[in-house]
Amino acid sequence: MNSLLRPLSGLLLCTTALMAPAVVFAQAADGPEVQELVVRGRYIPEVMRETAEVASIVTAEDLVRQGDGTAAEALTRLTGLSVVSGRFVYVRGLGERYSSALLNGSPLPSPEPLQRVVPLDLFPSGILSSVNVQKSYSVNYPGEFGGGVIDLRTVGVPDEPFVSLSFGLSANDETSLKQGLTYYGGDYDLTGFDDNTRDLPGLIRQGIATGKRIDQSNFDAETLVQMGRSFQNANVRLLQSTNDIPINGSGGISAGARWNQDWGSLGVVFVGGYDRGWETKRAVQQAGVVSLGGLAVTEDLISNSTEMDVEWHGLASVALDLDAHKFQWTNFYVRNVTKEARSVEGESTLSSNFIRDDYTAWYERELFNTQLTGAHEFGDLEIDWRGSYANTTREAPYETQTRYRRLADGEFYHNPQSDANFLRFSSLEDTTYGAGVDVRYRWDNPLIVDFTVSAGYAFYENERYSDGRVFRFTMDQTPSLAFQRQRVDYLYSNFNIRTDGLFLREVTGSEGAAAYEAALTSNAFYLQGEGEILPAVRASLGVRYEEADQTVQALDLFSANDPAAVELKNDYVLPAGTVTWNFADDQQLRFGVSKTIARPQFREQAPQIYLDPESDRTFIGNPYLVDSELLNVDLRYERYFDRGQFATLGAFYKDIDKPIESVVNETGGGLQQTFLNAPRAVLYGLEAEFKKTFEPQLGMAFVDNQRWLIGANYTWTQAQVKVSGGDQVFPLTGLGQPAPAANFVIDGSRLQGTSEHIANLQFGFESLDGATQATLLANYASERTTARGGSGAADFLQEPGVQLDLTVRQKFQLWGPQFTLGFEARNLLGEEFDEFQTQGGDKIILNNYELGRSYSVSLSASF
């Protein structure tokens, strides 16, 4: 008797060229007759069978059960993942720079000034069928891989025609129907579209077209008066208090159909939606410096802000299925607008006074993505191809800031001769082009069973342009106190803008570059072999060659003499190997080793000042950054009890050469964050996950008639920066000259963004007919570092805490359509946002505010 190992019938390598670890044991006699057939892996989910890698998956069922509104929220439920600022996903504590986001396998650009990785709050859960997070590397993916790759999969064409409508209402106990701030803006602000109020004035555009700075040295006084008067005033500057911030609302529609013919089928699907919500933050914001071994407060501020967020999104997909040949064209559009009104006041040692800064802002983010894919089968040969184009923009017109000082009489005064006032106009455009082809051939041979050879090519190009124009009004003489006491809309009225009063001065580029352009072009080839090298043992071994050229060019808008461009041109050979041992029925062990890289993000290299509205801190890039290189090792045991029920236990290790870290510098105007390459970092940890359903029979009607779910996962991570005696870094303050690393990074300090403990818990039930569903969800992340402290100060820390949510769904039939009534309660424990700094028994509250509890109801109908 000899033993032959065969895979599950019909399994071939999927388009990502990942292996299928499930196996079938067949015992055969010397002749062709099969005497016994034992199937292994029958409970292993298809996605997990088709990948050799360590991965986590959010299924369509999970998206419904959890009730999360965006991809970012949904990913907080996965093992080892945490979400920062509600937008960026940290995999195993590694920052967003160490992860990449794909949409149906194609790369995405980012509209964010500080990140190349697209924020995942832009993707509503309604357009997604699943989210796959691959934590171990395979060579068919881009070489920029540290924590993992997040592949968002959009809804597919349905088998049956359908139409679904939905709407929802929600409220937050810190915001809804309570006092907040606003400003008028334009007539259509509630729709998320400007009515041209915020367009750059024509006279200003004409001045910019001359290529000269708009100030007294280039334009006469009368022209400057007319330019100054052309700006919007009261409707974009004047903060107003309101006692009834509205409740939030949303609505959506989705529809799809498929037409089957003799030659194949044609299908379409459409998803569209609108969402509008408000958030008020009442925050404590402090800054401090090292003093006598502790920390001394230099600014003690109270910030009050209200944001209105409006989102429109739409997805349309067409699929043509010709049996052995499949084509799909998918288009996705999202527009997200934030309107913010903010007032910050308090004691400031830096300003030697009690100050108040009033801000108004309008941020438009848009993303458009179009993809065309094809899959072809020619017997044992499969060919997949893809092409994509994506464009994102971020427009921030009429960001205003006005500073006041409180004098002895208790009133606030603004002196335009010495106090800051700004009008900012900034824009960013980021575009990506992607194309690729994957070829797989199943090669029957006497040495390796089910041997598949894969090869592919991928092209990627990312282009970015960012610029900003900054203006302020000033005076040649000290104005009277009566003048300084004027309300802001009177202060900057046409009456005061005159040749002997306020005059316009452009201060663009006074702090760092006014604009920059950047590009990254990469070409990659990979070769991979996968098959069963021993009974119940499958191996995948591949190598990727990737060459890339990244440039960041700072631009001087008023001179042809631009600074020298920053260029990183490298090529890498990136090997990866994984072995999967299916040693028992529905149990397997995975082991993988790989080498990957992480490149600096454009903004991290660009010497351009950017004010982050969330932290009120300024950022500036460091042109002396270089690539990071990573060694990755993963080991995971998996046990599958039934479909969708499993237990896993894993370990991981990463060695990072030259990780990029954020550091804080003290400047005359306060704290400023920049970046540098730390010498080395080591990260290791353990992951555990469990998910099981039960149908108990206890003689209790309510308990016995339900399917109960319990799911839990936990990640323990140790991540430390390593600094040796002779290590050097290249900080921005050194202008390219090396400096001792120990002056900037403490040996053994925690790697930024890493929480030692991350845990999730789900407990709920579902009626056997699926009509009723309720789930309690808890998420916990322990303290993590957000930035390195400057001048010997301790690091900045954040305490995410525990997020406890409840979701309930009830389906019912009424007048034909099927309805679903939903209820969600978020942050039931009232967790707050807390960023702080401690040293020598002193504590600086960097940013602290109540998140509030949110409650929502929704109703959807399917026809």
Coordinates of N, CA and C in Angstrom, one line a residue, residues 717-845:
T717 N 1.9 42.3 22.7 CA 3.0 42.8 21.9 C 4.0 43.5 22.7
Q718 N 5.3 43.1 22.5 CA 6.4 43.8 23.0 C 7.1 44.5 21.8
A719 N 7.3 45.8 21.8 CA 7.9 46.5 20.7 C 8.9 47.5 21.3
Q720 N 10.1 47.4 21.0 CA 11.1 48.3 21.6 C 12.1 48.8 20.5
V721 N 12.4 50.1 20.7 CA 13.4 50.7 19.9 C 14.8 50.4 20.5
K722 N 15.8 50.0 19.6 CA 17.1 49.6 20.1 C 18.1 50.7 19.7
V723 N 18.9 51.2 20.6 CA 19.9 52.2 20.4 C 21.2 51.8 21.0
S724 N 22.3 51.7 20.2 CA 23.6 51.3 20.7 C 24.4 52.6 20.8
G725 N 25.6 52.4 21.4 CA 26.4 53.6 21.7 C 26.9 54.4 20.5
G726 N 27.2 53.7 19.4 CA 27.7 54.4 18.2 C 26.6 54.8 17.2
D727 N 25.3 54.5 17.5 CA 24.3 54.7 16.5 C 24.1 56.2 16.3
Q728 N 23.8 56.5 15.0 CA 23.5 57.9 14.6 C 22.2 58.1 13.9
V729 N 21.6 59.3 14.0 CA 20.4 59.6 13.3 C 20.6 60.9 12.5
F730 N 19.7 61.2 11.6 CA 19.8 62.4 10.8 C 18.6 63.2 10.9
P731 N 18.5 64.0 12.0 CA 17.3 64.8 12.3 C 17.2 66.0 11.4
L732 N 16.0 66.6 11.3 CA 15.8 67.8 10.5 C 16.6 68.9 11.0
T733 N 16.7 69.0 12.4 CA 17.4 70.1 13.0 C 18.9 70.1 12.6
G734 N 19.4 68.9 12.2 CA 20.9 68.8 11.9 C 21.2 69.1 10.5
L735 N 20.1 69.4 9.7 CA 20.3 69.7 8.2 C 21.2 68.7 7.5
G736 N 20.9 67.4 7.8 CA 21.6 66.4 7.1 C 22.9 65.9 7.7
Q737 N 23.3 66.5 8.8 CA 24.4 66.1 9.5 C 24.0 65.0 10.6
P738 N 24.9 64.0 10.8 CA 24.5 63.0 11.8 C 24.6 63.5 13.2
A739 N 23.8 62.9 14.1 CA 23.7 63.2 15.5 C 23.6 61.9 16.3
P740 N 24.1 61.9 17.5 CA 24.0 60.7 18.3 C 22.5 60.3 18.5
A741 N 22.2 59.1 18.2 CA 20.8 58.6 18.3 C 20.3 58.7 19.7
A742 N 21.1 58.5 20.7 CA 20.7 58.6 22.1 C 20.1 59.9 22.5
N743 N 20.4 61.0 21.7 CA 19.9 62.3 22.0 C 18.4 62.5 21.6
F744 N 17.9 61.5 20.8 CA 16.6 61.6 20.3 C 15.7 60.4 20.7
V745 N 16.3 59.3 20.8 CA 15.6 58.1 21.1 C 16.2 57.3 22.3
I746 N 15.4 56.9 23.2 CA 15.8 56.2 24.4 C 15.8 54.7 24.1
D747 N 17.0 54.0 24.3 CA 17.0 52.6 24.1 C 16.0 51.9 25.0
G748 N 15.3 50.9 24.4 CA 14.3 50.2 25.1 C 12.9 50.9 25.2
S749 N 12.8 52.1 24.6 CA 11.5 52.7 24.6 C 10.5 52.0 23.7
R750 N 9.2 52.2 23.9 CA 8.2 51.5 23.2 C 8.1 52.1 21.7
L751 N 8.0 51.2 20.8 CA 7.8 51.6 19.4 C 6.5 52.4 19.3
Q752 N 6.5 53.4 18.5 CA 5.3 54.3 18.4 C 4.1 53.5 17.9
G753 N 2.9 53.8 18.5 CA 1.7 53.3 18.1 C 1.4 51.9 18.6
T754 N 2.3 51.3 19.4 CA 2.1 49.9 19.8 C 1.5 49.8 21.2
S755 N 0.4 49.2 21.3 CA -0.3 48.8 22.6 C 0.2 47.5 23.0
E756 N 0.6 47.3 24.2 CA 1.0 46.0 24.7 C -0.1 45.0 24.7
H757 N -1.3 45.5 25.0 CA -2.5 44.6 25.0 C -3.6 45.1 24.1
I758 N -4.1 44.3 23.3 CA -5.3 44.6 22.5 C -6.3 43.4 22.6
A759 N -7.5 43.6 22.9 CA -8.5 42.5 23.1 C -9.8 42.9 22.6
N760 N -10.6 41.9 22.1 CA -11.9 42.1 21.6 C -12.8 41.0 22.2
L761 N -14.0 41.3 22.5 CA -15.0 40.3 22.9 C -16.3 40.5 22.2
Q762 N -16.9 39.4 21.7 CA -18.3 39.5 21.2 C -19.1 38.4 21.9
F763 N -20.3 38.8 22.3 CA -21.2 37.8 22.9 C -22.6 38.2 22.4
G764 N -23.3 37.3 21.9 CA -24.7 37.6 21.4 C -25.4 36.3 21.0
F765 N -26.6 36.6 20.4 CA -27.5 35.5 20.0 C -28.2 35.8 18.7
E766 N -28.7 34.8 18.1 CA -29.4 34.9 16.8 C -30.5 33.9 16.8
S767 N -31.7 34.3 16.5 CA -32.8 33.3 16.5 C -32.5 32.3 15.3
L768 N -33.0 31.1 15.5 CA -32.7 30.0 14.5 C -33.2 30.4 13.1
D769 N -34.2 31.2 13.0 CA -34.7 31.6 11.7 C -34.0 32.9 11.2
G770 N -33.0 33.4 12.0 CA -32.3 34.6 11.6 C -33.0 35.9 11.7
A771 N -34.2 35.9 12.3 CA -35.0 37.2 12.3 C -34.5 38.1 13.4
T772 N -34.0 37.6 14.5 CA -33.6 38.4 15.6 C -32.1 38.2 15.9
Q773 N -31.4 39.3 16.1 CA -30.0 39.2 16.4 C -29.5 40.3 17.3
A774 N -28.7 40.0 18.3 CA -28.2 41.0 19.3 C -26.8 40.6 19.7
T775 N -25.9 41.6 19.7 CA -24.5 41.3 20.0 C -24.0 42.4 20.9
L776 N -23.2 42.0 21.9 CA -22.5 43.0 22.7 C -21.0 42.9 22.3
L777 N -20.4 44.0 22.0 CA -19.0 44.0 21.5 C -18.2 44.9 22.4
A778 N -17.0 44.4 22.8 CA -16.1 45.2 23.6 C -14.7 45.2 22.9
N779 N -14.1 46.4 22.9 CA -12.7 46.5 22.3 C -11.8 47.2 23.4
Y780 N -10.6 46.7 23.6 CA -9.7 47.3 24.5 C -8.3 47.4 23.9
A781 N -7.7 48.6 24.1 CA -6.3 48.8 23.7 C -5.6 49.5 24.8
S782 N -4.5 49.0 25.2 CA -3.7 49.6 26.3 C -2.9 50.8 25.8
E783 N -2.3 51.5 26.7 CA -1.5 52.7 26.4 C -0.5 52.5 25.3
R784 N -0.4 53.6 24.4 CA 0.5 53.5 23.3 C 1.2 54.9 23.1
T785 N 2.4 54.9 22.5 CA 3.2 56.1 22.3 C 2.7 56.7 21.0
T786 N 2.5 58.0 21.0 CA 2.1 58.8 19.8 C 3.2 59.6 19.2
A787 N 4.2 60.0 20.0 CA 5.4 60.8 19.5 C 6.5 60.8 20.6
R788 N 7.7 60.9 20.1 CA 8.8 61.0 21.0 C 8.9 62.5 21.6
G789 N 9.1 62.6 22.9 CA 9.2 63.9 23.5 C 10.5 64.6 23.1
G790 N 10.5 65.9 23.1 CA 11.7 66.6 22.7 C 12.5 67.1 23.9
S791 N 13.7 67.4 23.7 CA 14.6 68.0 24.8 C 14.6 67.3 26.1
G792 N 14.7 66.0 26.0 CA 14.8 65.2 27.3 C 13.4 64.9 27.9
A793 N 12.4 65.3 27.3 CA 11.0 65.1 27.8 C 10.5 63.7 27.5
A794 N 9.6 63.2 28.3 CA 9.0 61.9 28.2 C 8.2 61.8 26.9
D795 N 7.9 60.6 26.4 CA 7.1 60.5 25.2 C 5.7 60.9 25.4
F796 N 5.0 61.2 24.3 CA 3.6 61.4 24.3 C 2.9 60.1 24.3
L797 N 1.9 60.0 25.1 CA 1.1 58.7 25.3 C -0.4 58.9 25.1
Q798 N -1.0 57.8 24.7 CA -2.5 57.8 24.5 C -3.0 56.6 25.2
E799 N -4.2 56.7 25.8 CA -4.8 55.6 26.5 C -6.2 55.4 25.9
P800 N -6.3 54.5 24.9 CA -7.6 54.3 24.2 C -8.7 53.7 25.1
G801 N -8.3 52.8 26.0 CA -9.3 52.3 27.0 C -10.2 51.3 26.4
V802 N -11.4 51.2 26.9 CA -12.4 50.2 26.6 C -13.6 50.8 25.8
Q803 N -13.9 50.2 24.7 CA -15.1 50.6 23.9 C -16.1 49.5 24.0
L804 N -17.3 49.8 24.6 CA -18.3 48.8 24.7 C -19.5 49.2 23.9
D805 N -20.0 48.3 22.9 CA -21.0 48.6 22.0 C -22.1 47.5 22.1
L806 N -23.3 47.9 21.7 CA -24.4 46.9 21.6 C -25.1 47.1 20.3
T807 N -25.4 46.0 19.5 CA -26.1 46.1 18.3 C -27.3 45.1 18.3
V808 N -28.4 45.5 17.8 CA -29.6 44.7 17.8 C -30.2 44.8 16.4
R809 N -30.7 43.7 15.8 CA -31.3 43.6 14.5 C -32.6 42.8 14.6
Q810 N -33.7 43.3 14.0 CA -34.9 42.5 14.0 C -35.5 42.6 12.6
K811 N -35.7 41.4 12.0 CA -36.3 41.4 10.6 C -37.8 41.0 10.8
F812 N -38.6 41.6 9.9 CA -40.0 41.3 9.8 C -40.6 41.6 8.4
Q813 N -41.7 40.9 8.1 CA -42.3 41.0 6.8 C -43.5 42.0 7.0
L814 N -43.7 42.9 6.1 CA -44.8 43.8 6.1 C -45.1 44.3 4.7
W815 N -46.4 44.0 4.3 CA -46.8 44.4 2.9 C -45.9 43.9 1.8
G816 N -45.3 42.8 2.0 CA -44.5 42.2 0.9 C -43.0 42.4 1.2
P817 N -42.5 43.6 1.3 CA -41.0 43.7 1.5 C -40.6 43.2 2.8
Q818 N -39.3 42.8 2.9 CA -38.7 42.4 4.2 C -38.0 43.6 4.8
F819 N -38.4 43.9 6.0 CA -37.8 45.1 6.8 C -36.8 44.6 7.8
T820 N -35.8 45.4 8.1 CA -34.9 45.2 9.2 C -34.8 46.4 10.0
L821 N -35.1 46.3 11.3 CA -35.1 47.4 12.2 C -33.8 47.2 13.1
G822 N -33.0 48.2 13.2 CA -31.7 48.1 13.9 C -31.6 49.2 15.0
F823 N -30.9 48.8 16.0 CA -30.6 49.7 17.1 C -29.1 49.5 17.5
E824 N -28.4 50.6 17.7 CA -27.0 50.5 18.1 C -26.7 51.5 19.2
A825 N -25.9 51.0 20.2 CA -25.4 51.9 21.3 C -23.9 51.8 21.3
R826 N -23.2 52.9 21.2 CA -21.8 52.9 21.1 C -21.2 53.6 22.3
N827 N -20.0 53.1 22.7 CA -19.2 53.7 23.9 C -20.1 53.7 25.1
L828 N -20.7 52.6 25.5 CA -21.6 52.6 26.6 C -20.9 52.9 27.9
L829 N -19.6 52.7 28.0 CA -18.9 53.0 29.2 C -18.4 54.5 29.3
G830 N -18.7 55.2 28.3 CA -18.3 56.6 28.3 C -16.8 56.9 28.2
E831 N -16.1 56.1 27.5 CA -14.6 56.2 27.4 C -14.3 57.6 26.8
E832 N -13.2 58.2 27.2 CA -12.8 59.5 26.7 C -11.5 59.4 25.9
F833 N -11.2 60.4 25.1 CA -10.0 60.5 24.4 C -9.0 61.1 25.4
D834 N -7.8 60.4 25.5 CA -6.8 60.9 26.5 C -5.4 60.8 26.0
E835 N -4.8 61.9 25.7 CA -3.4 61.9 25.3 C -2.6 62.7 26.3
F836 N -1.5 62.2 26.8 CA -0.8 62.9 27.9 C 0.7 62.6 27.9
Q837 N 1.4 63.3 28.9 CA 2.8 63.1 29.0 C 3.1 63.2 30.5
T838 N 3.9 62.2 31.0 CA 4.2 62.2 32.4 C 5.7 62.1 32.6
Q839 N 6.2 62.8 33.7 CA 7.6 62.7 34.0 C 7.8 63.3 35.4
G840 N 8.6 62.6 36.2 CA 8.9 63.1 37.5 C 7.7 63.4 38.4
G841 N 6.7 62.6 38.2 CA 5.4 62.9 39.0 C 4.5 63.9 38.4
D842 N 5.0 64.6 37.4 CA 4.1 65.7 36.7 C 3.4 65.1 35.5
K843 N 2.2 65.6 35.2 CA 1.5 65.2 34.1 C 1.0 66.4 33.2
I844 N 1.2 66.3 31.9 CA 0.7 67.3 31.0 C -0.4 66.6 30.2
I845 N -1.6 67.2 30.2 CA -2.7 66.7 29.5 C -2.7 67.3 28.1

